[in-house]
Coordinates of C-alpha atoms in Angstrom, one line a residue:
M1 CA -8.6 15.9 -4.4
L2 CA -9.4 14.0 -0.8
L3 CA -7.7 11.6 -0.1
L4 CA -9.1 8.9 2.9
F5 CA -7.3 7.0 5.1
V6 CA -9.5 4.3 7.4
A7 CA -6.8 1.6 8.6
V8 CA -9.4 -1.2 9.3
Q9 CA -7.4 -4.5 11.0
A10 CA -10.2 -7.5 12.1
I11 CA -9.3 -9.3 15.0
A12 CA -11.6 -12.8 15.6
Q13 CA -10.6 -13.7 19.7
N14 CA -14.4 -15.4 19.8
A15 CA -15.7 -18.1 17.0
V16 CA -17.9 -16.5 14.6
P17 CA -19.5 -18.2 12.1
T18 CA -18.3 -16.2 9.2
D19 CA -17.3 -18.7 6.3
A20 CA -19.6 -18.3 4.6
I21 CA -18.2 -14.5 4.2
Q22 CA -15.3 -14.5 1.5
E23 CA -15.6 -10.1 0.7
L24 CA -15.5 -6.9 3.0
Q25 CA -16.8 -4.2 0.3
L26 CA -16.9 -0.9 1.8
Q27 CA -18.9 2.4 0.4
A28 CA -18.6 5.8 1.5
V29 CA -21.3 7.9 2.6
N30 CA -19.2 11.3 2.5
D31 CA -15.7 12.2 3.7
T32 CA -16.6 11.0 7.1
A33 CA -19.2 8.1 6.7
F34 CA -18.8 4.8 5.7
T35 CA -20.9 1.5 5.8
L36 CA -18.9 -2.2 5.3
R37 CA -20.7 -5.1 3.2
T38 CA -20.4 -8.6 4.0
T39 CA -20.4 -10.6 0.9
N40 CA -19.5 -14.2 -0.7
E41 CA -17.5 -14.2 -3.6
A42 CA -19.6 -13.9 -6.4
G43 CA -20.7 -10.6 -4.9
N44 CA -23.8 -11.0 -3.2
L45 CA -24.5 -10.1 -0.2
V46 CA -24.5 -12.9 2.8
K47 CA -27.1 -12.0 5.5
Y48 CA -24.6 -11.8 8.8
D49 CA -26.2 -10.7 12.2
G50 CA -24.1 -10.0 15.1
Q51 CA -20.4 -7.5 16.1
L52 CA -17.6 -8.6 14.9
P53 CA -14.1 -6.7 16.5
L54 CA -12.0 -5.0 13.5
R55 CA -9.6 -2.0 14.2
I56 CA -10.0 1.2 13.3
N57 CA -7.2 3.6 12.9
G58 CA -5.0 1.2 15.4
E59 CA -8.9 1.0 17.8
L60 CA -10.6 -1.9 18.3
Q61 CA -13.5 -1.5 17.8
Q62 CA -16.9 -4.3 18.2
V63 CA -19.2 -3.0 14.7
T64 CA -22.2 -4.4 14.7
F65 CA -23.8 -6.0 11.5
A66 CA -27.4 -6.6 10.4
A67 CA -28.4 -7.8 7.9
G68 CA -24.7 -7.6 6.0
E69 CA -24.2 -4.2 6.5
A70 CA -22.6 -1.8 8.5
G71 CA -21.8 1.5 9.2
F72 CA -19.0 3.4 11.3
S73 CA -18.0 7.3 10.6
L74 CA -14.3 8.0 11.2
P75 CA -13.4 12.0 14.0
K76 CA -12.1 13.6 10.3
P77 CA -10.9 12.8 7.2
A78 CA -7.8 11.1 6.5
D79 CA -6.3 9.9 3.4
L80 CA -6.6 5.4 3.0
V81 CA -9.4 2.9 2.8
Q82 CA -7.6 -0.3 4.0
V83 CA -9.7 -3.1 5.3
S84 CA -8.7 -6.3 6.4
A85 CA -10.5 -8.7 8.2
N86 CA -9.2 -12.2 9.7
M87 CA -12.2 -14.4 9.9
G88 CA -11.2 -17.4 12.0
T89 CA -10.9 -19.9 8.4
H90 CA -10.0 -17.6 6.5
T91 CA -8.2 -13.6 6.5
I92 CA -9.8 -11.1 4.2
A93 CA -7.5 -8.1 3.2
R94 CA -8.7 -5.2 1.3
L95 CA -7.4 -1.4 -0.1
F96 CA -9.0 1.4 -1.7
K97 CA -8.1 5.1 -1.9
L98 CA -10.8 7.5 -2.3
D99 CA -10.7 10.2 -4.4
V100 CA -13.4 13.4 -3.3
D101 CA -14.0 15.9 -5.8
E102 CA -16.9 18.7 -5.8
K103 CA -18.3 17.1 -8.9
S104 CA -18.0 13.5 -8.6
G105 CA -18.0 13.3 -4.4
V106 CA -16.4 9.8 -3.3
R107 CA -15.8 7.7 -5.6
E108 CA -13.5 4.5 -5.3
F109 CA -9.3 5.7 -6.6
P110 CA -7.3 2.6 -8.1
M111 CA -4.5 1.4 -5.5
W112 CA -2.6 -0.3 -8.5
L113 CA -1.9 3.0 -9.9
S114 CA 0.4 4.0 -7.2
I115 CA 3.5 1.0 -8.2
L116 CA 3.7 3.1 -10.9
P117 CA 6.1 5.9 -10.0
P118 CA 8.5 4.0 -9.2
L119 CA 7.7 0.9 -11.1
I120 CA 8.9 3.1 -14.3
A121 CA 11.8 5.2 -12.9
I122 CA 12.9 1.6 -11.8
V123 CA 12.4 0.0 -15.9
L124 CA 13.5 4.0 -17.7
A125 CA 16.7 3.6 -15.8
L126 CA 17.3 0.0 -17.1
I127 CA 16.5 0.4 -20.3
F128 CA 18.0 3.8 -20.9
R129 CA 20.8 4.1 -18.2
E130 CA 19.5 7.2 -17.4
V131 CA 18.8 7.8 -14.7
L132 CA 18.5 11.4 -13.9
L133 CA 15.8 11.5 -16.5
A134 CA 13.5 7.7 -15.3
L135 CA 13.8 9.9 -11.6
F136 CA 11.7 12.5 -12.9
A137 CA 9.5 10.5 -15.7
G138 CA 8.9 8.4 -12.4
I139 CA 7.9 11.7 -9.9
W140 CA 6.1 13.2 -13.0
V141 CA 4.1 10.0 -13.4
G142 CA 3.2 10.3 -9.7
G143 CA 2.2 13.7 -9.6
F144 CA -0.3 12.9 -12.7
V145 CA -1.8 10.1 -10.2
I146 CA -2.0 12.1 -7.4
Y147 CA -3.7 15.6 -8.8
G148 CA -6.3 13.6 -10.5
L149 CA -5.9 11.6 -13.4
S150 CA -6.9 14.0 -15.9
F151 CA -5.4 16.0 -18.8
K152 CA -5.0 19.1 -16.7
S153 CA -2.9 17.0 -14.2
V154 CA -0.3 16.1 -17.1
F155 CA 0.7 19.6 -16.7
T156 CA 0.1 20.3 -12.7
G157 CA 1.7 17.0 -12.0
L158 CA 4.9 18.0 -14.7
L159 CA 5.1 21.5 -12.0
A160 CA 4.8 19.8 -9.4
V161 CA 8.1 18.0 -9.6
G162 CA 10.1 21.0 -9.1
D163 CA 7.7 23.2 -6.7
T164 CA 6.7 20.8 -4.2
Y165 CA 8.2 17.8 -4.4
L166 CA 12.1 18.8 -5.1
M167 CA 10.7 21.6 -2.8
E168 CA 10.2 19.3 0.1
A169 CA 13.2 17.3 -0.9
L170 CA 15.4 20.2 -0.7
T171 CA 14.2 21.7 3.0
D172 CA 14.2 18.3 4.2
S173 CA 16.8 18.8 7.2
D174 CA 18.3 15.1 7.5
H175 CA 18.3 15.7 3.7
V176 CA 20.4 18.2 3.1
S177 CA 23.0 16.4 6.5
V178 CA 23.6 14.4 3.7
V179 CA 23.8 17.0 0.4
I180 CA 26.3 18.6 3.2
F181 CA 28.0 15.5 4.4
S182 CA 28.6 14.0 1.1
M183 CA 30.0 17.6 -0.8
L184 CA 32.7 18.5 2.1
I185 CA 33.7 14.1 2.1
G186 CA 34.5 14.6 -1.8
G187 CA 36.3 18.0 -1.2
M188 CA 38.0 16.6 1.7
V189 CA 38.7 13.6 -0.9
A190 CA 39.9 15.3 -3.7
I191 CA 42.5 17.5 -1.0
I192 CA 43.7 14.6 0.5
S193 CA 44.5 13.9 -3.6
K194 CA 46.1 16.9 -4.8
N195 CA 48.1 16.9 -1.8
G196 CA 50.2 13.8 -2.3
G197 CA 48.0 11.8 0.6
M198 CA 45.6 9.5 -1.2
A199 CA 48.7 8.8 -3.4
G200 CA 50.2 8.1 0.2
V201 CA 47.8 5.8 1.0
V202 CA 47.9 4.1 -1.8
S203 CA 51.6 3.0 -1.3
L204 CA 50.7 1.9 2.2
L205 CA 48.2 -0.4 1.6
S206 CA 49.9 -1.9 -1.9
R207 CA 52.0 -3.8 1.4
Y208 CA 48.9 -5.5 1.5
A209 CA 47.4 -4.9 -1.2
R210 CA 49.9 -6.9 -3.2
S211 CA 47.2 -8.0 -5.8
A212 CA 43.8 -8.3 -7.1
K213 CA 42.6 -10.7 -4.9
S214 CA 44.0 -8.7 -2.2
S215 CA 43.5 -6.0 -2.5
Q216 CA 39.8 -6.7 -2.4
V217 CA 40.6 -8.3 0.8
V218 CA 41.4 -5.2 2.5
T219 CA 38.8 -3.6 0.9
W220 CA 36.2 -5.7 2.3
V221 CA 38.2 -5.2 6.0
L222 CA 37.7 -2.5 6.2
G223 CA 34.3 -2.8 5.0
V224 CA 34.0 -4.2 7.6
A225 CA 35.9 -2.3 10.2
I226 CA 33.5 1.2 9.6
F227 CA 30.8 -0.7 10.7
F228 CA 28.4 2.2 12.7
D229 CA 27.1 4.3 9.0
D230 CA 26.8 3.1 6.2
Y231 CA 26.8 6.3 4.3
A232 CA 29.8 6.6 6.2
N233 CA 30.9 3.8 5.5
T234 CA 30.0 3.8 1.6
L235 CA 32.0 7.3 1.2
I236 CA 35.5 7.3 2.6
V237 CA 35.9 2.9 1.3
G238 CA 34.8 3.8 -1.9
N239 CA 37.2 7.1 -2.6
T240 CA 39.6 4.9 0.1
M241 CA 40.6 2.0 -2.3
R242 CA 39.6 3.2 -5.8
P243 CA 43.2 4.3 -6.6
V244 CA 44.3 0.6 -4.8
T245 CA 42.4 -1.5 -6.8
D246 CA 42.5 0.8 -9.7
G247 CA 45.8 -0.7 -9.5
H248 CA 45.4 -3.7 -9.8
R249 CA 42.5 -3.7 -12.4
V250 CA 39.3 -4.5 -10.3
S251 CA 36.7 -3.6 -11.7
R252 CA 35.1 -0.1 -11.0
E253 CA 31.8 -2.0 -10.6
K254 CA 33.2 -5.3 -7.9
L255 CA 34.6 -2.0 -5.7
A256 CA 31.3 -0.7 -5.6
Y257 CA 30.1 -4.2 -5.0
I258 CA 32.3 -4.7 -2.6
V259 CA 31.9 -1.4 -0.7
D260 CA 27.7 -1.9 -0.8
S261 CA 27.4 -5.1 0.5
T262 CA 29.7 -4.5 3.2
A263 CA 27.8 -0.4 4.3
A264 CA 24.2 -1.6 5.1
P265 CA 24.4 -5.8 6.6
V266 CA 27.5 -4.8 8.6
A267 CA 25.5 -0.6 10.8
A268 CA 22.7 -2.9 10.5
I269 CA 23.5 -6.5 12.9
A270 CA 26.3 -4.2 15.0
F271 CA 25.3 -3.7 17.9
V272 CA 26.2 0.2 17.8
T273 CA 25.6 1.9 14.6
T274 CA 22.9 4.6 13.7
W275 CA 21.1 2.2 12.7
V276 CA 19.9 0.2 16.0
G277 CA 17.7 3.6 17.6
A278 CA 15.4 3.1 15.1
E279 CA 15.1 -0.4 15.5
L280 CA 14.5 -1.0 18.8
G281 CA 12.2 2.3 18.7
Y282 CA 10.1 -0.1 16.6
I283 CA 10.7 -2.9 18.3
K284 CA 10.1 -1.5 21.6
D285 CA 6.4 0.1 20.3
A286 CA 5.5 -3.0 18.8
A287 CA 6.2 -5.6 22.1
T288 CA 4.4 -2.7 24.6
T289 CA 2.0 -2.7 22.2
L290 CA 1.3 -7.1 22.4
G291 CA 2.2 -7.2 26.3
I292 CA 5.6 -8.6 26.2
E293 CA 7.6 -8.1 28.6
E294 CA 11.6 -9.6 26.8
G295 CA 13.5 -5.9 26.1
A296 CA 13.6 -4.5 23.0
Y297 CA 17.2 -4.8 23.0
S298 CA 17.3 -9.0 24.4
L299 CA 15.0 -9.3 21.0
F300 CA 16.8 -7.2 18.2
F301 CA 19.9 -10.1 20.4
H302 CA 17.8 -12.7 19.7
S303 CA 16.6 -12.0 16.3
L304 CA 20.7 -12.2 15.2
E305 CA 19.9 -15.9 15.3
Y306 CA 18.6 -15.7 12.3
A307 CA 19.7 -12.6 10.3
Y308 CA 20.8 -14.7 7.3
Y309 CA 20.2 -12.1 4.2
P310 CA 23.3 -9.8 6.0
V311 CA 26.1 -12.0 7.4
L312 CA 26.1 -14.7 4.8
T313 CA 26.1 -11.2 1.9
L314 CA 29.2 -10.5 4.0
V315 CA 31.0 -14.1 3.7
F316 CA 28.9 -14.8 -0.1
M317 CA 31.5 -12.0 -0.9
L318 CA 34.3 -13.4 1.1
M319 CA 34.4 -16.1 -0.5
L320 CA 33.8 -14.9 -4.2
I321 CA 37.2 -13.2 -3.9
L322 CA 39.0 -15.7 -1.8
M323 CA 38.3 -17.9 -4.8
N324 CA 38.9 -16.2 -7.1
R325 CA 35.7 -17.3 -9.3
D326 CA 32.8 -14.2 -10.1
F327 CA 29.8 -15.4 -12.6
G328 CA 26.9 -13.4 -14.6
L329 CA 28.2 -9.3 -15.4
M330 CA 30.2 -9.5 -12.4
H331 CA 32.6 -11.6 -14.5
K332 CA 32.2 -10.1 -17.5
A333 CA 33.1 -6.8 -16.6
E334 CA 35.8 -7.6 -13.8
T335 CA 37.8 -9.5 -16.8
R336 CA 37.4 -6.5 -19.2
A337 CA 38.8 -5.0 -16.7
R338 CA 42.2 -7.6 -16.4
T339 CA 42.8 -8.0 -19.5
T340 CA 42.1 -4.5 -21.3
G341 CA 42.8 -2.3 -17.8
A342 CA 39.6 -0.6 -17.6
V343 CA 38.0 -0.7 -14.9
T344 CA 34.9 0.9 -15.5
S345 CA 32.7 0.0 -19.0
A346 CA 32.4 4.3 -19.6
S347 CA 37.0 4.5 -20.3
L348 CA 35.7 1.3 -23.6
D349 CA 34.6 4.3 -25.9
R350 CA 37.2 7.3 -26.9
K351 CA 34.5 9.9 -24.6
G352 CA 34.7 7.6 -21.6
E353 CA 38.2 7.5 -21.8
A354 CA 38.7 11.2 -22.6
R355 CA 36.3 12.6 -18.8
Q356 CA 37.9 9.7 -17.0
Q357 CA 41.8 10.7 -17.8
Q358 CA 40.2 14.5 -16.9
E359 CA 38.8 13.7 -13.7
M360 CA 41.6 11.6 -12.9
A361 CA 43.7 14.4 -13.9
E362 CA 42.1 16.8 -11.5
F363 CA 43.0 14.5 -9.0
E364 CA 46.7 14.0 -9.3
P365 CA 48.9 15.0 -6.3
V366 CA 50.5 18.5 -6.8
D367 CA 54.1 17.2 -6.1
A368 CA 54.6 13.4 -6.8
S369 CA 57.7 13.6 -4.8
R370 CA 55.9 14.9 -1.8
T371 CA 53.0 11.9 -0.9
R372 CA 52.5 11.5 2.7
A373 CA 50.0 8.9 3.4
V374 CA 49.7 10.8 6.6
N375 CA 48.5 13.6 4.9
A376 CA 45.1 11.5 4.6
L377 CA 45.4 8.7 7.0
L378 CA 44.5 12.1 9.6
P379 CA 41.3 13.5 7.8
V380 CA 40.0 10.1 7.2
V381 CA 40.8 9.0 10.7
A382 CA 39.6 12.3 11.8
V383 CA 36.2 12.0 9.8
I384 CA 35.6 8.1 11.9
V385 CA 36.9 9.5 15.5
G386 CA 35.2 12.5 14.7
T387 CA 31.2 10.4 13.7
V388 CA 31.3 7.9 17.2
I389 CA 32.3 11.5 19.3
G390 CA 29.6 13.0 17.4
L391 CA 27.4 9.7 18.0
L392 CA 27.8 10.1 21.4
Y393 CA 28.2 13.7 21.9
T394 CA 24.7 14.4 20.7
G395 CA 22.7 11.1 22.4
Y396 CA 24.3 11.2 26.0
N397 CA 21.9 11.0 28.9
P398 CA 23.0 10.6 32.6
D399 CA 21.1 9.3 33.0
V400 CA 21.4 5.6 31.2
W401 CA 24.9 6.2 32.2
A402 CA 23.9 6.8 35.8
D403 CA 21.5 3.6 35.6
T404 CA 23.5 0.5 37.1
S405 CA 21.2 -2.1 35.7
L406 CA 22.3 -1.6 32.0
G407 CA 26.0 -3.2 31.1
F408 CA 27.7 -1.5 28.8
L409 CA 27.3 -2.4 25.6
R410 CA 23.7 -2.0 26.5
K411 CA 24.7 1.4 27.9
L412 CA 26.7 2.2 24.3
S413 CA 23.5 1.1 22.0
I414 CA 21.2 3.3 24.0
T415 CA 23.5 6.2 23.4
I416 CA 24.0 6.1 19.9
G417 CA 20.1 5.0 19.0
D418 CA 19.1 8.5 20.7
S419 CA 21.6 10.4 19.4
N420 CA 21.5 12.2 16.1
S421 CA 23.7 10.5 13.1
Y422 CA 23.7 13.5 10.7
V423 CA 24.7 16.2 12.8
A424 CA 27.8 13.9 13.7
L425 CA 28.5 13.5 10.8
I426 CA 28.7 16.5 9.6
W427 CA 30.9 18.3 12.5
A428 CA 33.3 15.3 11.0
S429 CA 33.2 15.6 7.5
L430 CA 34.1 19.5 8.5
S431 CA 37.1 18.9 11.0
G432 CA 38.4 16.1 7.9
V433 CA 38.5 18.8 5.8
L434 CA 39.7 21.8 8.1
I435 CA 42.1 19.5 9.0
A436 CA 43.2 18.4 5.4
V437 CA 43.4 22.1 4.7
A438 CA 45.2 22.6 7.7
L439 CA 47.6 19.7 6.4
T440 CA 48.4 21.1 2.6
V441 CA 49.0 24.6 4.0
S442 CA 51.2 24.1 6.7
Q443 CA 53.7 22.4 4.8
R444 CA 53.1 24.2 1.8
I445 CA 52.0 21.8 -0.6
M446 CA 49.8 24.3 -2.4
S447 CA 49.0 27.8 -1.8
L448 CA 45.7 28.7 0.6
T449 CA 43.6 29.9 -2.3
E450 CA 45.2 26.4 -4.4
T451 CA 43.5 24.2 -2.0
M452 CA 40.2 26.0 -2.0
E453 CA 39.8 25.7 -5.5
S454 CA 40.7 21.5 -5.1
L455 CA 37.6 22.1 -2.4
V456 CA 35.4 22.9 -4.6
V457 CA 36.9 20.2 -7.8
G458 CA 35.5 18.2 -4.9
F459 CA 32.4 19.9 -5.0
K460 CA 31.5 19.8 -8.5
T461 CA 31.7 16.1 -8.4
M462 CA 29.7 15.5 -6.1
L463 CA 27.3 17.3 -8.2
P464 CA 25.5 14.7 -10.5
A465 CA 25.2 11.8 -7.1
I466 CA 23.5 15.0 -5.5
L467 CA 21.3 15.6 -8.2
I468 CA 20.2 11.5 -7.9
L469 CA 19.7 11.9 -4.4
V470 CA 16.9 15.0 -4.7
L471 CA 15.3 13.1 -7.0
A472 CA 15.5 9.9 -5.5
W473 CA 14.3 11.6 -2.1
S474 CA 11.4 13.3 -4.3
L475 CA 10.1 10.2 -5.7
A476 CA 10.0 8.1 -2.1
A477 CA 7.6 11.8 -0.6
V478 CA 5.5 10.2 -4.1
T479 CA 5.7 6.7 -3.3
Q480 CA 4.7 8.0 -0.2
E481 CA 1.9 10.1 -0.8
L482 CA 0.6 7.3 -3.2
Y483 CA 0.8 5.1 -0.2
T484 CA 2.9 2.4 -2.7
A485 CA 4.1 1.0 0.4
E486 CA 0.4 0.2 1.8
Y487 CA -0.6 -1.4 -1.6
L488 CA 2.3 -4.1 -2.3
T489 CA 1.6 -5.0 1.6
S490 CA -2.2 -5.4 1.2
L491 CA -1.2 -7.6 -2.3
F492 CA 0.5 -10.4 0.3
S493 CA -2.4 -10.2 3.5
G494 CA -4.1 -13.3 3.7
N495 CA -4.1 -17.1 4.9
I496 CA -0.7 -17.9 6.3
S497 CA 0.5 -19.8 8.5
P498 CA 3.1 -19.3 11.6
Q499 CA 6.1 -20.5 10.3
F500 CA 5.7 -19.6 6.6
L501 CA 5.2 -15.4 8.2
P502 CA 9.2 -15.1 8.4
E503 CA 9.3 -16.2 4.2
I504 CA 7.1 -14.1 3.1
T505 CA 7.8 -11.1 5.4
F506 CA 10.6 -11.0 3.4
F507 CA 9.9 -10.9 0.6
L508 CA 7.8 -8.3 0.9
A509 CA 10.0 -6.5 2.3
A510 CA 12.5 -7.1 -0.2
I511 CA 9.5 -5.6 -3.3
I512 CA 8.4 -2.9 -0.8
A513 CA 12.2 -1.6 -0.5
F514 CA 13.4 -2.1 -3.5
S515 CA 10.2 -0.1 -5.3
T516 CA 10.3 2.5 -2.4
G517 CA 14.2 3.0 -2.5
S518 CA 14.5 2.8 1.5
S519 CA 15.1 0.6 3.5
W520 CA 14.2 2.6 7.0
G521 CA 10.8 2.6 4.7
T522 CA 10.8 -0.2 4.9
M523 CA 11.3 -0.6 8.4
A524 CA 9.6 2.2 9.2
I525 CA 6.1 0.4 7.8
L526 CA 6.8 -3.6 8.3
Y527 CA 7.3 -3.2 12.2
P528 CA 4.4 -2.4 13.5
L529 CA 2.6 -4.3 10.9
M530 CA 4.6 -7.7 11.3
L531 CA 5.0 -8.3 14.8
P532 CA 1.8 -7.3 15.9
A533 CA 0.2 -9.8 13.3
A534 CA 2.8 -12.6 14.1
W535 CA 1.9 -12.4 17.9
Y536 CA -1.1 -12.6 16.9
V537 CA -1.4 -15.4 14.4
C538 CA 0.5 -17.4 16.6
Q539 CA -2.2 -17.0 18.9
Q540 CA -4.9 -17.7 17.0
Q541 CA -3.3 -21.5 16.2
G542 CA -2.8 -21.6 19.5
F543 CA 1.3 -21.4 19.9
T544 CA 2.8 -21.4 23.5
L545 CA 5.1 -18.0 24.6
E546 CA 8.0 -20.7 23.6
E547 CA 7.0 -21.9 20.6
T548 CA 5.7 -17.9 19.4
M549 CA 9.2 -16.0 19.9
P550 CA 11.2 -17.6 17.9
I551 CA 8.9 -16.6 15.1
I552 CA 8.4 -12.9 16.2
Y553 CA 12.3 -13.2 15.8
N554 CA 12.5 -14.6 13.1
V555 CA 10.5 -11.6 11.4
I556 CA 12.1 -9.2 12.8
S557 CA 15.3 -10.0 11.6
V558 CA 13.2 -11.2 8.5
V559 CA 11.9 -7.6 8.3
L560 CA 15.5 -6.0 8.6
A561 CA 17.1 -8.4 6.1
G562 CA 14.8 -8.1 3.4
S563 CA 14.8 -4.4 3.6
V564 CA 18.8 -4.7 3.1
F565 CA 18.1 -6.5 0.3
G566 CA 15.5 -5.0 -1.6
D567 CA 17.9 -1.8 -1.0
H568 CA 20.6 -3.6 -2.3
C569 CA 18.8 -4.3 -5.7
S570 CA 16.5 -0.8 -6.5
P571 CA 18.5 1.9 -8.7
I572 CA 16.9 4.7 -6.8
S573 CA 18.2 3.7 -3.4
D574 CA 20.2 6.6 -1.6
T575 CA 23.2 4.3 -0.6
T576 CA 23.0 2.3 -4.1
I577 CA 23.8 5.9 -5.6
L578 CA 26.5 6.7 -2.9
S579 CA 28.2 3.5 -3.4
S580 CA 28.5 3.9 -6.8
L581 CA 29.6 7.2 -6.6
A582 CA 32.0 6.7 -4.3
S583 CA 33.6 3.5 -6.1
G584 CA 33.5 6.1 -9.5
C585 CA 31.4 3.2 -11.2
N586 CA 28.3 3.5 -12.9
H587 CA 25.8 3.4 -11.8
I588 CA 23.8 0.9 -13.4
D589 CA 26.5 -1.0 -14.4
H590 CA 26.5 -1.0 -10.3
V591 CA 22.8 -2.4 -9.5
K592 CA 23.6 -4.5 -12.9
T593 CA 26.2 -6.7 -11.6
Q594 CA 24.8 -6.5 -7.7
L595 CA 22.0 -8.2 -8.5
P596 CA 22.5 -11.0 -9.5
Y597 CA 25.0 -11.5 -6.1
A598 CA 22.0 -10.0 -4.0
I599 CA 19.5 -12.0 -5.4
T600 CA 21.7 -15.7 -5.2
V601 CA 22.9 -14.6 -1.2
A602 CA 18.5 -13.8 -1.0
L603 CA 17.2 -17.4 -2.1
V604 CA 19.4 -19.0 0.2
A605 CA 19.2 -16.8 3.0
N606 CA 15.3 -17.0 2.7
L607 CA 13.8 -20.5 0.8
V608 CA 16.7 -22.5 2.9
C609 CA 17.9 -20.7 5.8
T610 CA 14.7 -19.2 6.7
N611 CA 12.3 -22.2 6.4
L612 CA 14.9 -24.6 8.2
S613 CA 14.9 -21.8 11.1
S614 CA 11.4 -21.8 11.2
W615 CA 11.1 -25.9 11.5
G616 CA 13.5 -25.3 14.7
V617 CA 17.1 -26.0 13.1
H618 CA 19.5 -25.2 15.9
W619 CA 20.5 -21.4 14.0
L620 CA 24.3 -22.3 13.7
L621 CA 23.8 -25.2 11.3
V622 CA 21.4 -22.9 9.2
Y623 CA 24.1 -20.2 9.2
L624 CA 26.8 -23.2 8.1
I625 CA 24.1 -24.9 5.6
G626 CA 23.9 -21.7 4.3
A627 CA 27.5 -20.9 3.6
A628 CA 28.3 -24.2 2.2
I629 CA 25.5 -23.6 -0.5
L630 CA 26.7 -20.6 -1.7
W631 CA 29.9 -22.4 -1.4
G632 CA 28.8 -24.4 -3.8
C633 CA 26.8 -22.3 -5.9
I634 CA 30.0 -20.0 -6.2
R635 CA 32.0 -23.8 -7.8
L636 CA 28.6 -24.2 -9.9
L637 CA 28.5 -20.8 -11.6
G638 CA 31.4 -18.8 -11.0
K639 CA 34.0 -18.5 -13.4
K640 CA 38.0 -17.9 -12.3
V641 CA 39.1 -14.7 -13.2
E642 CA 42.4 -14.4 -14.9
V643 CA 44.7 -12.9 -12.7
A644 CA 45.9 -8.7 -13.2
P645 CA 49.6 -8.9 -14.3
Q646 CA 52.1 -7.4 -12.0
T647 CA 53.3 -4.4 -12.7

């Protein structure tokens, strides 16, 4: 099967009489030649004569129509046929996928099938609570669609799960880096647990975490403090605080929520993070194309005025903790933990309780009388400091630091943005493991052989999450090959007022991130699409530069915010999976309990805050209004959680 891509976008530069044109129909002559027909709503040909400015595969062309038909060709076959045309008074957007084979030639491929793989994976995961099987089924269905929708493709797609998609996921260097980093962190946690370091940290943090409320506050503070990378944030905070929150009967679901909902929001909006480089790259490319003279970092900085979802997520979480209120499934989980001591739902049945006790026994200190916090703090600090040093080292450019026109913060941001975060994380986690081993052996807490055995036990604990990650990456490859994100984007194309562009962009980003499980992938898709769209729509509406730039800032922000929101809600997201892993929480329980909270903040951030800002309300007042509404939601929906008994 041969898939063909044509991205066709019309940009109306001069008014043309196109009101009668309601549809554009595409017909393939062969795998490189195409015919466009202008039709009305009934599908009848509109005999339009004249030129229309069309953007074909990124290049603006004047296409001449005669009696409603025009032809064009491509230098080589591609994968997708995307037709969007701005007719002045309305916008037409259509998406086609073409299947080319020897028997049938070129035929239209039903694009709605592209949403089936992620949809099936998500639905099965939520219904059966078996993430591995759900992801496998999604990949299989994707292979069935990709390989021809035939009886043969049922088996071809099944085999492709192993020999194509899983193989590609495991041969990607970035994916392997995450696997190695996760395993090393798991091994380090196992060692510092057996040598009494984690018990010492628990004892140390207990001075500040004296109750369920204060332990959650400490977790929140740590989540905000480790801002430079979401992966490092998730694994370090979750593994460090789990024994502390367990001691105060805080549910693992609540811990996973705090860990997950501080990691990505903080990493997304902080000035110096592993996210900033990618964000600035997308923004810079779009700004250069559009002729915007303002720098990428300045655009990003101004967009933070509209970062309502990430900021309000942090505020909402802190209000929940301080008010000691929860609602929905989270309230049930917290009530269960406080009243029964069962911090996870799995401990409610005998098998789950036995399994949990066995896992906890593997991490008990070998000598309860030798619990020293330094044995855990030094390796953890090594990971944190090592990550920062690795980011600076891999991203260092002497020309940047020699440029006197740049401020220190700007130089630091450029350096972090140009760094190799995966290499930095591997270096840092390996350093943490080596320090943990050295501390354990030098103090004769365990022999070298026993220490290595603990390291292997730590590796084993990471295997379930790594399997989920690999399958999630494979599913993401399937959705990319099927152009799921592009199809979802086309569904939202149409007549858009500039004031509503940010709101629509937020939900579009959320749907794509939820369906693909990748906030980074969503940003890569939407920044090049939505920033030019916002600019051209504003220009067509006669907006001045002063009126256009706030909308551009807002769109920059909501692409990021919607990506993070969709990522929070998706059971196939890698950061959501890692949060469940680090917190020791059942993955689907984490998704179900976090979902109502994420939706609540998203609705307030988008329907209220984004709309207010689009109509000119000052950003600081918008933040205050949003926080006040969230406080009211907690008062109205939330219920007091019974205080855990003091031990």
